XYZ file of C-alpha atoms in Angstrom:
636
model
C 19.417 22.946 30.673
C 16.525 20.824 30.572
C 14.847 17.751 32.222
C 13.950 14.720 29.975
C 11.069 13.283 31.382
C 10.118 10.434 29.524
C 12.109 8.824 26.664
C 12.042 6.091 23.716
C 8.556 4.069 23.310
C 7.136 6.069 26.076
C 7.374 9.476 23.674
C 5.003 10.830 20.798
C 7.515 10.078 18.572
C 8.074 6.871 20.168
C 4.842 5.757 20.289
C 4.093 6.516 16.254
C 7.447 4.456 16.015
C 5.774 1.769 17.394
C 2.862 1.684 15.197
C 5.166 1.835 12.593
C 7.150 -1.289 13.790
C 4.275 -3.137 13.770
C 3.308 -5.766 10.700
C 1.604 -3.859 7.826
C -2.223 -5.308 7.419
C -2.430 -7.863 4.653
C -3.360 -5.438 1.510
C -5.766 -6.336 -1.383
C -2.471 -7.383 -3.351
C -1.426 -10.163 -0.720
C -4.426 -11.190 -0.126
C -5.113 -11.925 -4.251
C -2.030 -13.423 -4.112
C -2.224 -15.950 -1.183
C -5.857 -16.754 -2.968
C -4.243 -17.548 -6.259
C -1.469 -19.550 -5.194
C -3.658 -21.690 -2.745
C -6.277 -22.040 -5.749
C -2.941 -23.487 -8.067
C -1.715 -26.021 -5.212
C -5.105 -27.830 -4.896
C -5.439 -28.195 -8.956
C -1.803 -29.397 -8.942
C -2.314 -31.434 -6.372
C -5.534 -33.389 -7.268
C -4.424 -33.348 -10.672
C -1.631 -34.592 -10.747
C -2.361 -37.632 -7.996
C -5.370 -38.714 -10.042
C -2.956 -38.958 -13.399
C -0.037 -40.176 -11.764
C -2.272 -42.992 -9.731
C -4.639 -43.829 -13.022
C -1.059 -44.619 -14.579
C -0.022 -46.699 -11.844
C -3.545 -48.720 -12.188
C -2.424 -49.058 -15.936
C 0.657 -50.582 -14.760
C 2.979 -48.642 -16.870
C 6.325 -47.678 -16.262
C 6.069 -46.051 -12.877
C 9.150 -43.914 -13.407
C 8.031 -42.606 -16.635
C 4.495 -41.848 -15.091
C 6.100 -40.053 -12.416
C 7.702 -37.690 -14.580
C 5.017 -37.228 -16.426
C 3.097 -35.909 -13.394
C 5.910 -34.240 -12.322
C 5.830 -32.552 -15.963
C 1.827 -32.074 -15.518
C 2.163 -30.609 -12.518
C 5.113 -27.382 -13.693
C 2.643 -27.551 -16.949
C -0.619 -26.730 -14.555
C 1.695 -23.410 -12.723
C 1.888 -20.281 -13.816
C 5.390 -20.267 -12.976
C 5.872 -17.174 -15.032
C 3.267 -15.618 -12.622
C 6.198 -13.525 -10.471
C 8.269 -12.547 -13.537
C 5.085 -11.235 -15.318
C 4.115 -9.448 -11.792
C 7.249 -7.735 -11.264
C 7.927 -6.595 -14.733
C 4.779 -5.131 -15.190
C 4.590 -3.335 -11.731
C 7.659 -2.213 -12.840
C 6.843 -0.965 -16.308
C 3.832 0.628 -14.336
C 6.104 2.170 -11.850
C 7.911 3.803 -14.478
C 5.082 5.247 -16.510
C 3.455 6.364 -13.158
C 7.003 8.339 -12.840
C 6.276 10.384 -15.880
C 2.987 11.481 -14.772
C 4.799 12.721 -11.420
C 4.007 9.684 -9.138
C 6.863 7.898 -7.854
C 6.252 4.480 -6.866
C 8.212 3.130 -3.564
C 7.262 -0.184 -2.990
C 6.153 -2.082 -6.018
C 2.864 -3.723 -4.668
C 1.311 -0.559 -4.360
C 0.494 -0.121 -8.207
C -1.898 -2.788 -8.078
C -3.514 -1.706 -5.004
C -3.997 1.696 -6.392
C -5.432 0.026 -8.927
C -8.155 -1.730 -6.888
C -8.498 1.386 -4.343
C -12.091 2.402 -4.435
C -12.217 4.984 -1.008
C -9.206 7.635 -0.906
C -9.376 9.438 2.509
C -7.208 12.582 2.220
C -7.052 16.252 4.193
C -8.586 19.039 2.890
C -5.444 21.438 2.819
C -3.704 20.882 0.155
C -6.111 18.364 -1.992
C -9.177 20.906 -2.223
C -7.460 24.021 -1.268
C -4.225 25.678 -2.615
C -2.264 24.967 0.476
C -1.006 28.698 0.551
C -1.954 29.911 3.700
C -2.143 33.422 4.018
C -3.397 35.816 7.162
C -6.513 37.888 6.232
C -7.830 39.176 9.308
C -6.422 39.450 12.937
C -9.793 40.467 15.439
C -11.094 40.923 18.890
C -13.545 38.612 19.907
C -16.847 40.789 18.517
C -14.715 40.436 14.968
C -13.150 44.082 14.610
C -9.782 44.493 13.220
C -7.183 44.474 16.524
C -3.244 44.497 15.642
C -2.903 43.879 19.246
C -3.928 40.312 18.687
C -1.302 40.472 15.675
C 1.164 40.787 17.992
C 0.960 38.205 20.664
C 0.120 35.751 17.528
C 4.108 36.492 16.667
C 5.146 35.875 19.803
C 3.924 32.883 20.343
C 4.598 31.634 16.834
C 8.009 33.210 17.066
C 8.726 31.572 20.409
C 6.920 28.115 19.595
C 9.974 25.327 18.532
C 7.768 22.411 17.146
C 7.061 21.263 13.939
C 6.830 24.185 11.365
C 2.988 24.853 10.803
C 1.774 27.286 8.028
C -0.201 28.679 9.844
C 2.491 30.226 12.109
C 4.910 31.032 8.991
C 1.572 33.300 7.272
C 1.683 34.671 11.083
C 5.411 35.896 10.939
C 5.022 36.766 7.026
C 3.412 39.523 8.580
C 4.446 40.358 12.253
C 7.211 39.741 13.879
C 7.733 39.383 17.443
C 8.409 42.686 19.651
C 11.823 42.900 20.497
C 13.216 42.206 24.054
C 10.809 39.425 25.071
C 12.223 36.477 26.517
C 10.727 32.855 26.514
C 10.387 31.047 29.698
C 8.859 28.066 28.485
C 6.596 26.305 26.385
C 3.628 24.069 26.365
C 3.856 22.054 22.890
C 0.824 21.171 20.599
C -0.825 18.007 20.839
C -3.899 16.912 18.376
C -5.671 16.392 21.469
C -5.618 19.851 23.432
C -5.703 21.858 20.377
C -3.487 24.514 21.189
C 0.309 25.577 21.833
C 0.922 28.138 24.526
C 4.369 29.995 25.554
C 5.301 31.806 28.671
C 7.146 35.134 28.199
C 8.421 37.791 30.329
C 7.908 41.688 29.457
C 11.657 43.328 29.258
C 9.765 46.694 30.521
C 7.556 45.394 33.571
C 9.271 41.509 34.322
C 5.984 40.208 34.292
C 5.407 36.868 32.745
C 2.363 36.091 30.177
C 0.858 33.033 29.131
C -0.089 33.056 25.489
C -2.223 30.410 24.009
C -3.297 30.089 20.309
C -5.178 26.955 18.933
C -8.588 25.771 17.551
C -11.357 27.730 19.087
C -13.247 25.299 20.130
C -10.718 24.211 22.618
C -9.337 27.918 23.809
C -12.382 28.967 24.185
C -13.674 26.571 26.664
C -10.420 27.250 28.451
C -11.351 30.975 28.529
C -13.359 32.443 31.822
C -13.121 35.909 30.595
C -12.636 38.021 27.242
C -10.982 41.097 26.072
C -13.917 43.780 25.453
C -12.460 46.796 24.973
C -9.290 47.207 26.961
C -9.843 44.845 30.263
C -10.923 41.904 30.632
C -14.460 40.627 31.005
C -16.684 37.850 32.339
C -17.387 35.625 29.677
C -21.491 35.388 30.555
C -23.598 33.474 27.949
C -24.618 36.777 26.483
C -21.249 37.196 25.558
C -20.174 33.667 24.630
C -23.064 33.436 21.953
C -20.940 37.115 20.370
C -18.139 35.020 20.547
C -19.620 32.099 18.985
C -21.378 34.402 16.156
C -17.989 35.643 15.449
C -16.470 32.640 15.279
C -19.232 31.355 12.498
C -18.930 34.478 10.675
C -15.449 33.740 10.626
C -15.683 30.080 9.727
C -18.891 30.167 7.269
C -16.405 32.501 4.760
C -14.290 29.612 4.774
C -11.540 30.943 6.716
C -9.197 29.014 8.859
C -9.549 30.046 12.309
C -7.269 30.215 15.250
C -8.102 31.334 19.171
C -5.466 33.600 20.748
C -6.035 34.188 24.455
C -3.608 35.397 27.128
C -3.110 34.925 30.878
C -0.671 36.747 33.809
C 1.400 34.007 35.265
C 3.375 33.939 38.874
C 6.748 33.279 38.477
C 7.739 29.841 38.086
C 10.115 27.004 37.127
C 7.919 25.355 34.813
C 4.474 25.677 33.323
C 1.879 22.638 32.470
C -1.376 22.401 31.109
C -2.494 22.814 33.983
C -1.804 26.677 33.750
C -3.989 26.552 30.680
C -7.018 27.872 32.408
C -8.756 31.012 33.502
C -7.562 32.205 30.274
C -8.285 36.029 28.575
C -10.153 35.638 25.085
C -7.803 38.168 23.477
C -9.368 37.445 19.651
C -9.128 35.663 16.296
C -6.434 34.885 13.790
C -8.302 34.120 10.374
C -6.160 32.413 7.404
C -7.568 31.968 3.771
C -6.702 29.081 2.173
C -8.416 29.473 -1.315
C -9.949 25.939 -3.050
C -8.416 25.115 -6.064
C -10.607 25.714 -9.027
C -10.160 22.209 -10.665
C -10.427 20.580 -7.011
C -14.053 19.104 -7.983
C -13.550 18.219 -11.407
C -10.934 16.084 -10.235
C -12.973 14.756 -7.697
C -15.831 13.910 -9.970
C -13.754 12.621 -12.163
C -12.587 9.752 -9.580
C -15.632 9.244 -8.658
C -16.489 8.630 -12.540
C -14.202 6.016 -11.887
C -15.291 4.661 -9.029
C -13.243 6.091 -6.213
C -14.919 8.189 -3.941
C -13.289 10.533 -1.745
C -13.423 10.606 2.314
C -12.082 14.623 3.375
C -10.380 13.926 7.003
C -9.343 17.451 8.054
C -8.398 18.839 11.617
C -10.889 21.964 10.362
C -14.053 22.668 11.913
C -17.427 21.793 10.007
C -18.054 25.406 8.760
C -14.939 26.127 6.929
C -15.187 22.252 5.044
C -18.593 23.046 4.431
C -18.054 26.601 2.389
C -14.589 25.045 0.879
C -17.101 22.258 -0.437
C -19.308 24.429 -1.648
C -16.773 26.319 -3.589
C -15.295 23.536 -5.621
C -18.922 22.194 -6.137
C -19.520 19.430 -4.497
C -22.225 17.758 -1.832
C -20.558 17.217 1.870
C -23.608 15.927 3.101
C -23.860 15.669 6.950
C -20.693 16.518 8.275
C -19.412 14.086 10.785
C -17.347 15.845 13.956
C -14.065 14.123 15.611
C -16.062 14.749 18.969
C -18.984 11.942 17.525
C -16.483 9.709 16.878
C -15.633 8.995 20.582
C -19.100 7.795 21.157
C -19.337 4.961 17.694
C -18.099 1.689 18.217
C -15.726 0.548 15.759
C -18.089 -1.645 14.168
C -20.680 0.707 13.436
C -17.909 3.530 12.458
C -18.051 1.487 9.226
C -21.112 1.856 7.688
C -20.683 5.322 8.939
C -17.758 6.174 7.214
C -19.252 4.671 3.792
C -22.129 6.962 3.428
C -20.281 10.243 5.164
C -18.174 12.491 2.633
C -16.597 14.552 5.308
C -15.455 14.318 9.149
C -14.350 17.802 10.981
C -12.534 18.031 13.832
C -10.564 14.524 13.866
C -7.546 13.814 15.274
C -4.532 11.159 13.932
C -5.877 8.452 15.855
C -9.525 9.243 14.687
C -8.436 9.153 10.918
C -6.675 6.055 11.632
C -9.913 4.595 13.056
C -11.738 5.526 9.746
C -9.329 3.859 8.190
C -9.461 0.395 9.565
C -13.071 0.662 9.775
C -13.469 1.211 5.932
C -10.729 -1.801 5.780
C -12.765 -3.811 7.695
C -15.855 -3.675 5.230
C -14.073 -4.889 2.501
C -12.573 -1.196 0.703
C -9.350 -0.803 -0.742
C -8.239 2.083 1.233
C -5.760 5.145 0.198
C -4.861 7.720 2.277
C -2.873 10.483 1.659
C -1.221 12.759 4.337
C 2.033 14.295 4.702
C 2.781 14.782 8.404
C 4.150 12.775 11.412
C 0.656 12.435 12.831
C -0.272 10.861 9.677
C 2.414 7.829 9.555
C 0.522 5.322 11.283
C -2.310 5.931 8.683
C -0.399 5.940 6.182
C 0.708 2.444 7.589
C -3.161 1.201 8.010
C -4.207 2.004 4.446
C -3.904 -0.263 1.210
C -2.256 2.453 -0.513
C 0.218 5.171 1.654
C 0.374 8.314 -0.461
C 2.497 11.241 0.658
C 3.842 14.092 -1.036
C 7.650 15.399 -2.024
C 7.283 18.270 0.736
C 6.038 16.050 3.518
C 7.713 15.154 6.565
C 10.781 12.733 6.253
C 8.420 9.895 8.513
C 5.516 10.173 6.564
C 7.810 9.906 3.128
C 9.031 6.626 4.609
C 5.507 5.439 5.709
C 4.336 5.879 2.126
C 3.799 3.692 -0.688
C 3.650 6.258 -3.334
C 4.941 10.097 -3.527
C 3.192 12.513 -5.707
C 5.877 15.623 -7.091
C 2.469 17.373 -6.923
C 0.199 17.512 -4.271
C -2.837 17.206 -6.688
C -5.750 14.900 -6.966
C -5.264 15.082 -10.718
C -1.890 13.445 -11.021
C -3.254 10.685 -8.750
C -6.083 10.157 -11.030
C -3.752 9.365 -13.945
C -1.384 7.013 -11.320
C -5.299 5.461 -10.558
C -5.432 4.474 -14.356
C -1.828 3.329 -14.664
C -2.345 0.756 -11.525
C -5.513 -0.677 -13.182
C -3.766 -1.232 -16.503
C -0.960 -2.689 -14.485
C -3.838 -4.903 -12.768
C -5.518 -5.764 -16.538
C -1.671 -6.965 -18.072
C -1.306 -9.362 -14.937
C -5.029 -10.849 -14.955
C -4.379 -11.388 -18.629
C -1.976 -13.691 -17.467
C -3.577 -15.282 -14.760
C -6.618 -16.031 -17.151
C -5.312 -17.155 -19.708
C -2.473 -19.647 -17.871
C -5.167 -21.539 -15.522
C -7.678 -21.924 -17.968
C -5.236 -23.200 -21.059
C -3.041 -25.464 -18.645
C -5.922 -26.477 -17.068
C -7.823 -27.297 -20.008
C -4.454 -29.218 -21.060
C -4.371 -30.991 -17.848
C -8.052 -32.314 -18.289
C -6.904 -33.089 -21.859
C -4.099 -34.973 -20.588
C -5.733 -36.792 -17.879
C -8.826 -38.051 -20.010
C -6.103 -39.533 -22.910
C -4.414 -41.372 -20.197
C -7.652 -42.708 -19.309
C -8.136 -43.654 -23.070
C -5.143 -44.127 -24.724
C -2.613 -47.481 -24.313
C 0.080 -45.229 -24.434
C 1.094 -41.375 -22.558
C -0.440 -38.494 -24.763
C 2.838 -36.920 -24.496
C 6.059 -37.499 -23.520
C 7.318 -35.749 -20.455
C 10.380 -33.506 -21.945
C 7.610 -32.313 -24.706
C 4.986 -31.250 -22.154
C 8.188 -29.102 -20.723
C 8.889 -27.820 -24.179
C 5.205 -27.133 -24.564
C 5.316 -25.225 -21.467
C 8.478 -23.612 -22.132
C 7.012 -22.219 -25.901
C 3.987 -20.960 -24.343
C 5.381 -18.761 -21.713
C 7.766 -17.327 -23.724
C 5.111 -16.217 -25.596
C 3.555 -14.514 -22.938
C 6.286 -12.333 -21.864
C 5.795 -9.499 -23.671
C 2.206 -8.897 -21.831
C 3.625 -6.881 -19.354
C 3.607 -4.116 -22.146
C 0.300 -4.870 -23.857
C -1.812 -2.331 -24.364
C -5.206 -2.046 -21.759
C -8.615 -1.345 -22.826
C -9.271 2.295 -21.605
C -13.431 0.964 -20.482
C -11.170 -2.067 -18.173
C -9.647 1.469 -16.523
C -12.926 3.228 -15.281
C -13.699 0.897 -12.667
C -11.304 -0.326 -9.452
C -10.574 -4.057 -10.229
C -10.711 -6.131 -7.049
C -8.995 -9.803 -6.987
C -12.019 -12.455 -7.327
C -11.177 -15.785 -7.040
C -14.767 -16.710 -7.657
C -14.367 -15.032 -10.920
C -11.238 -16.779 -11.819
C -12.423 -20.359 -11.159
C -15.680 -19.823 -13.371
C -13.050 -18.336 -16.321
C -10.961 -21.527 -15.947
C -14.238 -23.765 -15.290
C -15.981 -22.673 -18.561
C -12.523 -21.796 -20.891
C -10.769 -24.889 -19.735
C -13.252 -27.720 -20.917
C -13.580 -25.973 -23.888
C -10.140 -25.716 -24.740
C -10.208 -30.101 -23.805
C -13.081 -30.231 -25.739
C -10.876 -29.745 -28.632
C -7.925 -31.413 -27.376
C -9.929 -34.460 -27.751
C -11.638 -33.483 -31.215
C -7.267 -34.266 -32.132
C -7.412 -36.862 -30.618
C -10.316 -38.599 -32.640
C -8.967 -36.933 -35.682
C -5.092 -38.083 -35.467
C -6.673 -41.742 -34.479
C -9.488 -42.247 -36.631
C -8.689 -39.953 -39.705
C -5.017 -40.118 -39.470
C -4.208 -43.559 -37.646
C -1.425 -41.798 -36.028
C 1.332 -44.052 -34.350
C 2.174 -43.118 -31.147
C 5.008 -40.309 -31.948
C 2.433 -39.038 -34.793
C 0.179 -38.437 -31.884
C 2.309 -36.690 -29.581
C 3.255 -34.116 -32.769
C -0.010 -33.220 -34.021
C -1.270 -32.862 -30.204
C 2.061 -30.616 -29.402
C 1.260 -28.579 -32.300
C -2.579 -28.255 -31.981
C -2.416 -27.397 -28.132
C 0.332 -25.153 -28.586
C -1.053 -22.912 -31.208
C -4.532 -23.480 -29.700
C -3.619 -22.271 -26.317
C -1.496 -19.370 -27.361
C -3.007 -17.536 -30.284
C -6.609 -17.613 -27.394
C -4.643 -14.564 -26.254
C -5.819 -12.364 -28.636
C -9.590 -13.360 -27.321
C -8.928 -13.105 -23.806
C -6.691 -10.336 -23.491
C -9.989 -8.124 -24.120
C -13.764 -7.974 -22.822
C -14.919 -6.472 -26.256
C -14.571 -7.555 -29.588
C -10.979 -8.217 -30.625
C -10.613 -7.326 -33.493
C -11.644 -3.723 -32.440
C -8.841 -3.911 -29.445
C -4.942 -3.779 -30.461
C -2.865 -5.467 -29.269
C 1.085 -4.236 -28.770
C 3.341 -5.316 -31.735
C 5.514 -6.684 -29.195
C 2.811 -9.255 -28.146
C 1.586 -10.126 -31.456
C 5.271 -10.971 -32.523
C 6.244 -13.146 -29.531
C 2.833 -15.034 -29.748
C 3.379 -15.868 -33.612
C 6.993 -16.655 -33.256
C 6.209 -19.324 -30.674
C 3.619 -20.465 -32.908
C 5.872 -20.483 -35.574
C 8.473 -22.449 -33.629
C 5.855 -25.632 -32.607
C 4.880 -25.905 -36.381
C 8.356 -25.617 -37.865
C 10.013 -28.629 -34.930
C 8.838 -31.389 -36.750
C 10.715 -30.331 -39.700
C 13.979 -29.582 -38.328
C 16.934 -31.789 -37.466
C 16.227 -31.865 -33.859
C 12.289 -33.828 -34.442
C 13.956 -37.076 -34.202
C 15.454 -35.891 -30.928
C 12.204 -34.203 -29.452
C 10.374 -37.630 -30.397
C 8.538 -35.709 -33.419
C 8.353 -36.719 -37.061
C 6.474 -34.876 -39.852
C 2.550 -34.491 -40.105
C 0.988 -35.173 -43.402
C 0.071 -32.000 -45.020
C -4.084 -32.581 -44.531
C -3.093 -32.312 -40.575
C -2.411 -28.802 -41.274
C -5.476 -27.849 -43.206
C -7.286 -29.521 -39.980
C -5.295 -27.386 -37.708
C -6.614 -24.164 -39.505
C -10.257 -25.509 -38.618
C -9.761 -26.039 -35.614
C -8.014 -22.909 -34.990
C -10.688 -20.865 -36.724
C -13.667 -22.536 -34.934
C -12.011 -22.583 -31.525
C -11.301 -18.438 -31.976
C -14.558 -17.554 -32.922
C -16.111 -20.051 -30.040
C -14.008 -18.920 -27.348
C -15.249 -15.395 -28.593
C -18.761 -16.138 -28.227
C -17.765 -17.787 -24.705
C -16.537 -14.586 -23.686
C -19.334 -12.670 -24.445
C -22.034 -14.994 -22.756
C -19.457 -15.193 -19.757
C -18.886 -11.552 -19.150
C -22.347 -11.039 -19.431
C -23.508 -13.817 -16.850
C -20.177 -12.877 -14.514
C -19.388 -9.680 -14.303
C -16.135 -8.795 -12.595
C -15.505 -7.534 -9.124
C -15.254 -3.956 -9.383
């Protein structure tokens, strides 16, 4: 029989359902995305008014110069921009797989990429996560199986989530027979502690027995067990205690309270009853650090992801696990502190503190927003129902195959193995992901924007359109096919050490300084087919298909790498696409359909003049490069 006393939202349960409910913060990815696609409206826009109105002023054939900027306009937008996203998310996804991380929503791989703080617990990430029970003591710290046994029967009796600490309890002990449970007062991350009432089968009497983080039983504790009956707890005694407790805690042990109090009979017991309470002893638990634990986290922080430890532990046991794996926790920030920081100075807090102690959910999900809110690309990982709602705050959700089914749900990513190592290599996989899709971006806006100013300075010059509409579509067409295979290019392993952040400042200057350049030699054809050449009209619009098409694609090979490219591979795959595009503009004019596409054959000297201008406009978008990356570094 029981009494429900509150139900749905107004639950635990319900209330982390709520959170849950709730619209996930705007990640890194969304955010670079809504920047991008605001950035290509305004070009398209302006662009394409000032040709389409210039043409107009012309007085030509208005419905010619509307598709023309119509034309302009799908030749100015990466339209290619989702395809290339979601195939190479997904081609991350699935070499992430192999390397144990398994990808649930698609977005995450490139916010993994850019993550630069991972908050994670230190069970399980710096410590083996096999709990074991070492020592079971009275409060002065000698052995006592007595406090053995009311550990089993309260972790025996106790019916909430399964904790490890309670199975390394039972492992060894099991409850005495003919006890009977009365009731129970469940665990909450605020209390600290889990008690149950049971009833002696020999004497009828009723005991309350509470086990939980020291700190917290403790201070519900007015007396303690010294020898066989109970004490005052005095300060002479308390600072024992306390000693014990550090011993305890300074060996890096996980520590647990167990204290014990004589109840009157009764219907039902609340927290209320959780007072007056017998110190009985200590339960201590070793949870041994994993010997590669700081290599691994050294070697994120090599690349630029430092790691935030958020664990429920008290300072002195995350203080001598640190020191065991070998690295610096600096001052140690408790839960207790955090009450008293505002959220805007929890921040800057949280960005020069390595570990916090003693935090609860809600506290970890405060960290959380606050790193958010100065501008980090936040993971987190966790794996229990506490942890959903951070899981839901943070840029990247990581949980593990053994967590609980609502933090598996709340996650963006699982790791098969709860190690810092395999998220490491899914680090390097999201930030090649990232590289193959600003690859892309780069090289579309500043080619089709270079193309665009091309296009709007010939109608400004020329008595005729620089290119008919259908072959600006074909041009367009040619060049993103040739820029499908990037997805599977190979990434420079120096682009990988660093987490790469979307900068639309960045962006701009790339298409600012790589697009004139490319219409600086847009318009070096057109002097050449006018001057050299006297081109007719459908002369002109083949030699300038053919230059800006093989102009605009073989630039890939530049831009595609920071460093010197002919030191930097590139995937067969890419290199054959590219060339057969190429391949495809030269050969048109030659073919039966050139009369169709409004082409007709170039004299042979226009092709010794496209290998000039091929060769110069390489090596000078090379030496671009260099004096760009060097003046604009990007945002890592």
């Amino acid at each position: 029989t029981m009494v429900a006393v509150t139900t749905g939202p107004h639950t635990a349960f319900g209330a982390i359902a709520g959170r849950l409910a709730e619209r996930e913060p705007e990640t890194a990815f969304e955010r670079g995305m809504r920047g991008i696609a605001t950035l290509i409206t305004r070009l398209v826009v302006l662009l394409v008014l000032f040709v389409f109105l210039v043409n107009i002023l012309l007085k030509r054939d208005p419905l010619e110069s509307f598709l023309f900027a119509v034309a302009l306009a799908i030749g100015l937008t990466p339209e290619l921009l989702p395809m290339i996203t979601s195939v190479t998310l997904a081609h991350g996804a699935v070499r992430m797989a192999r390397k144990q991380v398994i990808v649930k929503r698609l977005p995450a791989i490139e916010n993994v990429g850019s993550m630069d703080i991972l908050c994670s617990d230190k069970t399980g990430t710096l410590t083996e996560g096999a709990v074991a029970l070492e020592r079971a003591v009275d409060p002065l710290g000698n052995p006592n199986p007595a406090v053995l046994r009311l550990a089993a029967l309260n972790s025996g009796f106790e019916t909430g989530i399964a904790s490890p600490l309670d199975a390394a309890v039972l492992h060894v002990a099991v409850p005495p027979d003919g006890f009977a449970k009365i009731d129970e007062i469940p665990f909450d991350a605020v209390r600290r502690m889990l008690s149950v009432v049971v009833q002696d089968p020999a004497t009828g009497e009723r005991t309350l027995i509470a086990k939980g983080a020291p700190e917290q039983v403790i201070a519900a504790c007015s007396r303690w067990r010294a020898d066989r009956a109970p004490a005052s707890l005095d300060p002479s005694a308390r600072h024992q205690i306390d000693a014990t407790f550090a011993s305890l805690s300074g060996a890096g042990l996980r520590t647990l309270a167990v204290a014990t109090k004589p109840v009157a009979l009764a219907e039902r017991y609340r927290r209320a009853d959780e007072a007056d309470l017998i110190l009985e002893g200590f339960l201590a638990f070793n949870d041994p650090p994993k010997p590669d634990a700081g290599a691994a986290i050294r070697d994120l922080a090599a690349d630029g992801i430092r790691v935030v430890i958020l664990t429920g532990d008290n300072d002195l046991v995350a203080h001598n696990v640190c020191g065991a794996i070998g690295i610096d926790p600096g001052t140690i920030v408790l839960g207790s502190e955090l009450d008293r920081v505002s959220d805007a100075a929890l921040g800057a807090l949280a960005e020069r503190t390595t570990v916090f102690a003693r935090v609860t959910p809600e506290q970890k999900n405060r960290v959380i927003r606050a790193l958010r809110g100065r501008g980090h690309v936040v993971g987190f990982l966790g794996d229990g129902v506490n942890d959903a709602p951070s899981l839901h705050s943070a840029d990247v959700g990581i949980s593990v195959t053994n967590a609980t089914d609502v933090a598996r749900e709340a996650a963006d990513l699982i790791l098969l193995e709860r190690d810092l190592r395999v998220l490491h290599d899914g680090v390097v996989e999201g930030r090649q992901s990232f590289g193959n899709i600003m690859k892309y971006l780069l090289m579309g806006l500043s080619s089709d924007f270079g193309n665009v100013l091309g296009m709007a300075g010939a109608t400004l010059l020329l008595p005729f359109l620089p290119m008919l509409p259908f072959q600006v579509l074909l041009n367009d067409l040619l060049y993103s096919a040739s820029q499908v295979t990037l997805p599977i290019d190979r990434v420079d392993l120096d682009y990988a050490r660093k987490p790469k952040h979307w900068d639309l400042r960045f962006i701009q200057h790339f298409m600012l300084v790589f697009g004139p350049l490319s219409s600086a030699f847009d318009f070096l054809t057109f002097f050449v087919m006018l001057r050299l050449f006297l081109a007719s009209e459908t002369l002109f619009h083949t030699g300038w298909f053919v230059e800006s098409l093989a102009t605009q694609t073989l630039v890939v090979f530049v831009i595609r790498t920071t460093g010197n490219p002919l030191r930097s591979r590139p995937s067969r795959a890419l290199v054959a696409s590219t060339l057969a595009c190429v391949g495809i503009g030269v050969l048109l004019p030659f073919t039966p359909l050139a009369s169709i596409l409004g082409f007709v054959r170039p004299p042979a000297d226009f092709f010794g003049f496209l290998t000039l201008v091929l060769v110069v406009y390489l090596v000078l978008a090379q030496a671009a490069k260099r004096w760009f990356y060097r003046r604009y570094a990007f945002a890592s």
